[in-house]
CSV table of C-alpha atoms in Angstrom, one decimal:
chain,number,residue,atom,x,y,z
Y,23,SER,CA,11.3,10.5,-8.5
Y,24,TYR,CA,11.2,10.2,-4.8
Y,25,VAL,CA,12.8,7.1,-3.3
Y,26,LEU,CA,12.3,5.5,0.1
Y,27,THR,CA,15.1,3.2,1.4
Y,28,GLN,CA,14.6,0.4,3.9
Y,29,PRO,CA,17.1,-2.3,5.0
Y,30,PRO,CA,16.0,-5.7,3.7
Y,31,SER,CA,16.1,-7.3,7.1
Y,32,VAL,CA,16.2,-6.5,10.8
Y,33,SER,CA,16.6,-9.2,13.5
Y,34,VAL,CA,15.8,-8.9,17.2
Y,35,ALA,CA,15.4,-11.1,20.2
Y,36,PRO,CA,12.1,-11.5,21.9
Y,37,GLY,CA,11.4,-8.8,24.4
Y,38,GLN,CA,13.9,-6.4,22.9
Y,39,THR,CA,13.3,-3.3,20.8
Y,40,ALA,CA,13.2,-3.3,17.0
Y,41,ARG,CA,13.9,-0.2,15.0
Y,42,ILE,CA,13.1,-0.2,11.3
Y,43,PRO,CA,14.4,2.9,9.4
Y,44,CYS,CA,13.0,4.4,6.3
Y,45,GLY,CA,15.3,6.9,4.5
Y,46,GLY,CA,14.3,9.6,2.1
Y,47,ASN,CA,15.4,13.1,1.1
Y,48,ASN,CA,14.0,15.4,3.7
Y,49,ILE,CA,11.4,12.8,4.7
Y,50,GLY,CA,10.8,14.8,7.9
Y,51,SER,CA,8.8,17.2,5.8
Y,52,LYS,CA,6.4,14.4,4.6
Y,53,ASN,CA,3.7,12.3,6.3
Y,54,VAL,CA,4.9,8.8,6.7
Y,55,HIS,CA,2.7,5.7,7.2
Y,56,TRP,CA,3.8,2.2,8.1
Y,57,TYR,CA,2.3,-1.2,7.2
Y,58,GLN,CA,2.8,-4.7,8.6
Y,59,GLN,CA,2.3,-7.6,6.2
Y,60,GLU,CA,2.2,-11.1,7.4
Y,61,PRO,CA,2.6,-14.0,4.9
Y,62,GLY,CA,-0.5,-14.5,2.7
Y,63,GLN,CA,-2.2,-11.4,4.2
Y,64,PRO,CA,-2.8,-7.9,2.8
Y,65,PRO,CA,-0.9,-5.0,4.5
Y,66,LEU,CA,-2.2,-3.6,7.7
Y,67,LEU,CA,-1.7,0.0,8.6
Y,68,VAL,CA,0.1,0.2,12.0
Y,69,ILE,CA,1.3,3.8,12.1
Y,70,TYR,CA,-0.1,6.8,10.2
Y,71,TYR,CA,1.0,10.4,10.0
Y,72,ASP,CA,4.5,9.6,11.4
Y,73,SER,CA,3.5,8.5,14.9
Y,74,ASN,CA,-0.2,7.8,15.3
Y,75,ARG,CA,-1.6,4.3,15.9
Y,76,PRO,CA,-4.9,3.1,14.5
Y,77,SER,CA,-7.4,1.6,16.8
Y,78,GLY,CA,-6.4,-1.9,17.8
Y,79,ILE,CA,-2.7,-1.5,17.2
Y,80,PRO,CA,-0.7,-2.2,20.4
Y,81,ASP,CA,1.1,0.7,22.0
Y,82,ARG,CA,4.3,-1.3,21.5
Y,83,PHE,CA,4.3,0.2,18.0
Y,84,SER,CA,5.5,3.7,17.7
Y,85,GLY,CA,6.9,6.0,15.0
Y,86,SER,CA,9.1,9.0,14.6
Y,87,ASN,CA,10.2,11.1,11.6
Y,88,SER,CA,12.9,13.8,11.4
Y,89,GLY,CA,15.5,14.9,8.9
Y,90,ASN,CA,16.1,12.2,6.3
Y,91,THR,CA,14.9,9.2,8.3
Y,92,ALA,CA,11.6,7.9,9.6
Y,93,THR,CA,11.6,5.1,12.1
Y,94,LEU,CA,9.2,2.4,13.1
Y,95,THR,CA,9.9,1.2,16.6
Y,96,ILE,CA,8.5,-2.0,18.1
Y,97,SER,CA,9.1,-2.4,21.8
Y,98,ARG,CA,9.0,-5.7,23.7
Y,99,VAL,CA,9.0,-7.6,20.5
Y,100,GLU,CA,7.0,-10.8,20.3
Y,101,ALA,CA,7.2,-13.7,17.9
Y,102,GLY,CA,3.9,-12.6,16.4
Y,103,ASP,CA,5.6,-9.3,15.2
Y,104,GLU,CA,7.6,-11.3,12.7
Y,105,ALA,CA,6.5,-9.9,9.3
Y,106,ASP,CA,7.4,-7.5,6.5
Y,107,TYR,CA,7.1,-3.8,7.2
Y,108,TYR,CA,6.7,-1.1,4.6
Y,109,CYS,CA,6.9,2.7,4.8
Y,110,HIS,CA,4.8,4.9,2.6
Y,111,VAL,CA,4.6,8.6,1.7
Y,112,TRP,CA,2.9,10.8,-0.8
Y,113,ASP,CA,5.3,12.9,-2.7
Y,114,SER,CA,3.8,16.3,-3.4
Y,115,SER,CA,6.2,17.3,-6.1
Y,116,SER,CA,5.2,14.4,-8.3
Y,117,ASP,CA,1.8,13.7,-6.8
Y,118,HIS,CA,2.8,10.1,-6.6
Y,119,VAL,CA,2.5,7.5,-3.8
Y,120,VAL,CA,5.8,5.9,-2.9
Y,121,PHE,CA,6.5,2.7,-0.9
Y,122,GLY,CA,9.8,1.7,0.6
Y,123,GLY,CA,11.2,-1.6,-0.5
Y,124,GLY,CA,10.2,-3.4,2.7
Y,125,THR,CA,12.0,-4.8,5.7
Y,126,LYS,CA,11.6,-8.3,7.0
Y,127,LEU,CA,11.6,-8.4,10.7
Y,128,THR,CA,12.9,-11.7,12.2
Y,129,VAL,CA,12.4,-12.5,15.8
Y,130,LEU,CA,15.3,-14.7,16.9
R,20,GLN,CA,-17.4,-1.8,8.5
R,21,VAL,CA,-15.9,-1.1,5.1
R,22,GLN,CA,-14.9,-4.1,3.0
R,23,LEU,CA,-13.1,-4.2,-0.3
R,24,GLN,CA,-13.2,-7.2,-2.6
R,25,GLU,CA,-11.1,-7.5,-5.7
R,26,SER,CA,-12.1,-9.8,-8.5
R,27,GLY,CA,-10.6,-10.8,-11.8
R,28,PRO,CA,-9.7,-13.5,-14.3
R,29,GLY,CA,-6.8,-15.1,-12.4
R,30,LEU,CA,-5.0,-16.1,-15.6
R,31,VAL,CA,-4.3,-13.7,-18.6
R,32,LYS,CA,-2.3,-14.4,-21.7
R,33,PRO,CA,0.7,-12.2,-22.6
R,34,SER,CA,-0.2,-9.2,-24.8
R,35,GLU,CA,-3.8,-9.3,-23.6
R,36,THR,CA,-5.7,-6.8,-21.4
R,37,LEU,CA,-6.2,-7.4,-17.7
R,38,SER,CA,-9.4,-6.1,-16.1
R,39,LEU,CA,-10.1,-6.1,-12.4
R,40,THR,CA,-12.8,-4.8,-10.2
R,41,CYS,CA,-12.9,-3.8,-6.6
R,42,ALA,CA,-16.3,-3.9,-5.0
R,43,VAL,CA,-16.7,-1.6,-2.0
R,44,SER,CA,-19.3,-2.3,0.7
R,45,GLY,CA,-20.1,-0.6,4.0
R,46,ASP,CA,-19.3,2.9,2.7
R,47,SER,CA,-19.6,5.0,-0.4
R,48,ILE,CA,-16.7,5.5,-2.7
R,49,SER,CA,-17.7,9.1,-3.1
R,50,LYS,CA,-15.8,10.2,-0.1
R,51,THR,CA,-12.1,9.8,-0.6
R,52,TYR,CA,-9.3,8.6,-2.7
R,53,TRP,CA,-8.8,4.9,-3.7
R,54,THR,CA,-5.6,3.2,-4.8
R,55,TRP,CA,-4.4,0.1,-6.5
R,56,VAL,CA,-1.3,-1.6,-5.3
R,57,ARG,CA,0.3,-4.7,-6.6
R,58,GLN,CA,2.9,-7.2,-5.3
R,59,PRO,CA,4.8,-9.5,-7.5
R,60,PRO,CA,5.6,-12.9,-6.0
R,61,GLY,CA,8.2,-12.6,-3.2
R,62,GLN,CA,8.6,-8.8,-3.8
R,63,GLY,CA,7.5,-5.6,-2.3
R,64,LEU,CA,4.5,-3.3,-2.8
R,65,GLU,CA,4.2,-1.3,-5.9
R,66,TRP,CA,1.8,1.7,-6.1
R,67,MET,CA,-0.1,1.6,-9.4
R,68,GLY,CA,-2.3,4.6,-9.3
R,69,TYR,CA,-5.1,6.4,-7.5
R,70,ILE,CA,-8.5,7.8,-8.2
R,71,HIS,CA,-10.6,10.4,-6.5
R,72,PHE,CA,-14.4,10.0,-6.5
R,73,SER,CA,-14.5,13.2,-8.6
R,74,GLY,CA,-12.8,11.2,-11.3
R,75,SER,CA,-9.2,12.6,-11.1
R,76,THR,CA,-6.5,10.0,-11.4
R,77,ASN,CA,-2.8,9.7,-11.2
R,78,TYR,CA,-0.6,6.8,-12.3
R,79,ASN,CA,2.8,5.3,-11.6
R,80,PRO,CA,4.9,6.6,-14.5
R,81,SER,CA,6.1,3.1,-15.2
R,82,LEU,CA,2.5,2.0,-15.9
R,83,ARG,CA,0.9,5.2,-17.2
R,84,SER,CA,0.9,4.2,-20.9
R,85,ARG,CA,-1.0,0.9,-20.2
R,86,LEU,CA,-3.1,1.6,-17.1
R,87,THR,CA,-6.6,3.0,-16.6
R,88,ILE,CA,-8.3,3.3,-13.3
R,89,SER,CA,-12.0,4.2,-13.1
R,90,ALA,CA,-14.8,4.5,-10.6
R,91,ASP,CA,-18.5,3.6,-11.0
R,92,THR,CA,-20.4,5.4,-8.2
R,93,SER,CA,-23.7,3.7,-9.2
R,94,LYS,CA,-22.2,0.3,-8.5
R,95,ASN,CA,-19.9,1.6,-5.7
R,96,GLN,CA,-16.9,-0.1,-7.3
R,97,LEU,CA,-13.5,0.6,-8.8
R,98,SER,CA,-12.0,-0.8,-11.9
R,99,LEU,CA,-8.5,-1.3,-13.2
R,100,THR,CA,-7.5,-2.0,-16.8
R,101,LEU,CA,-3.9,-2.9,-17.8
R,102,LYS,CA,-3.2,-3.4,-21.4
R,103,SER,CA,-0.5,-5.4,-23.2
R,104,VAL,CA,0.4,-7.5,-20.1
R,105,THR,CA,3.6,-9.4,-19.8
R,106,THR,CA,4.9,-12.0,-17.3
R,107,GLY,CA,6.2,-9.1,-15.3
R,108,ASP,CA,2.6,-8.1,-14.5
R,109,THR,CA,2.1,-11.4,-12.5
R,110,ALA,CA,1.3,-10.3,-9.0
R,111,ILE,CA,-1.3,-10.0,-6.3
R,112,TYR,CA,-3.4,-6.9,-7.0
R,113,TYR,CA,-4.9,-5.0,-4.1
R,114,CYS,CA,-7.3,-2.1,-3.9
R,115,ALA,CA,-7.1,0.1,-0.8
R,116,ARG,CA,-8.8,3.2,0.7
R,117,VAL,CA,-7.1,6.3,1.6
R,118,ALA,CA,-8.2,7.3,5.1
R,119,LEU,CA,-11.2,9.6,5.2
R,120,GLY,CA,-10.7,13.3,5.6
R,121,SER,CA,-7.0,13.1,4.8
R,122,GLY,CA,-6.9,13.8,1.0
R,123,ILE,CA,-4.3,11.8,-0.8
R,124,VAL,CA,-1.7,12.2,1.9
R,125,GLY,CA,-3.3,9.8,4.3
R,126,GLY,CA,-2.6,6.3,5.1
R,127,LEU,CA,-4.2,3.3,3.4
R,128,ASP,CA,-6.5,2.2,6.2
R,129,VAL,CA,-8.7,-0.4,4.5
R,130,TRP,CA,-7.3,-3.1,2.1
R,131,GLY,CA,-9.0,-5.8,0.1
R,132,LEU,CA,-7.6,-9.4,0.4
R,133,GLY,CA,-6.1,-9.1,-3.0
R,134,THR,CA,-6.6,-11.1,-6.2
R,135,THR,CA,-3.8,-13.1,-7.8
R,136,VAL,CA,-3.2,-12.6,-11.5
R,137,THR,CA,-0.8,-14.8,-13.4
R,138,VAL,CA,0.3,-13.8,-16.9
R,139,SER,CA,1.1,-17.0,-18.9
R,140,SER,CA,0.4,-18.5,-22.2
């Protein structure tokens, strides 16, 4: 089965740039979506189809996808960005949805 | 504005069957794919399965033998049934919509608030 690998945690100072990787075999050939989940809340879609932002998501959030790694980038990080972030793909070979294990973003 | 609302028993005994519903308002379920996702306490998201309004389904292999997802277009709601539950099934259960026009490959753009299920005797 297809596996997505994320680091458990990423730390960044306010105002700096956070990069959260999501690794998978040839993930660049797949469509990657990213979710932000704050404590006690359901996930919120922040990036879809690798690099697109839904309405209402700040342009500080961006995404890229190539080779074996997709990356969620958060520029000018704010305290309010502290949350768990998950990547998601649909694996065509198995017809299964797959989530990464999640990354906790800590704003120092 | 599409809204999803999960509902269920809250507490289920081990070996019993868990049944949840997801009421959809603001749009018809007969337009796209819908998924169930769960999250054990302090852990990450686990995809459980999806259903298309046509009735086609697919399930996480780890749950396939115990899980059934269905859709009732007349009530505009989804249902989940999980048999023979154990304490390992304790989790928040979410239903979510796959973005319109994207098939199953799309992002999950609308989520319910989730319903907490505890499996305990």
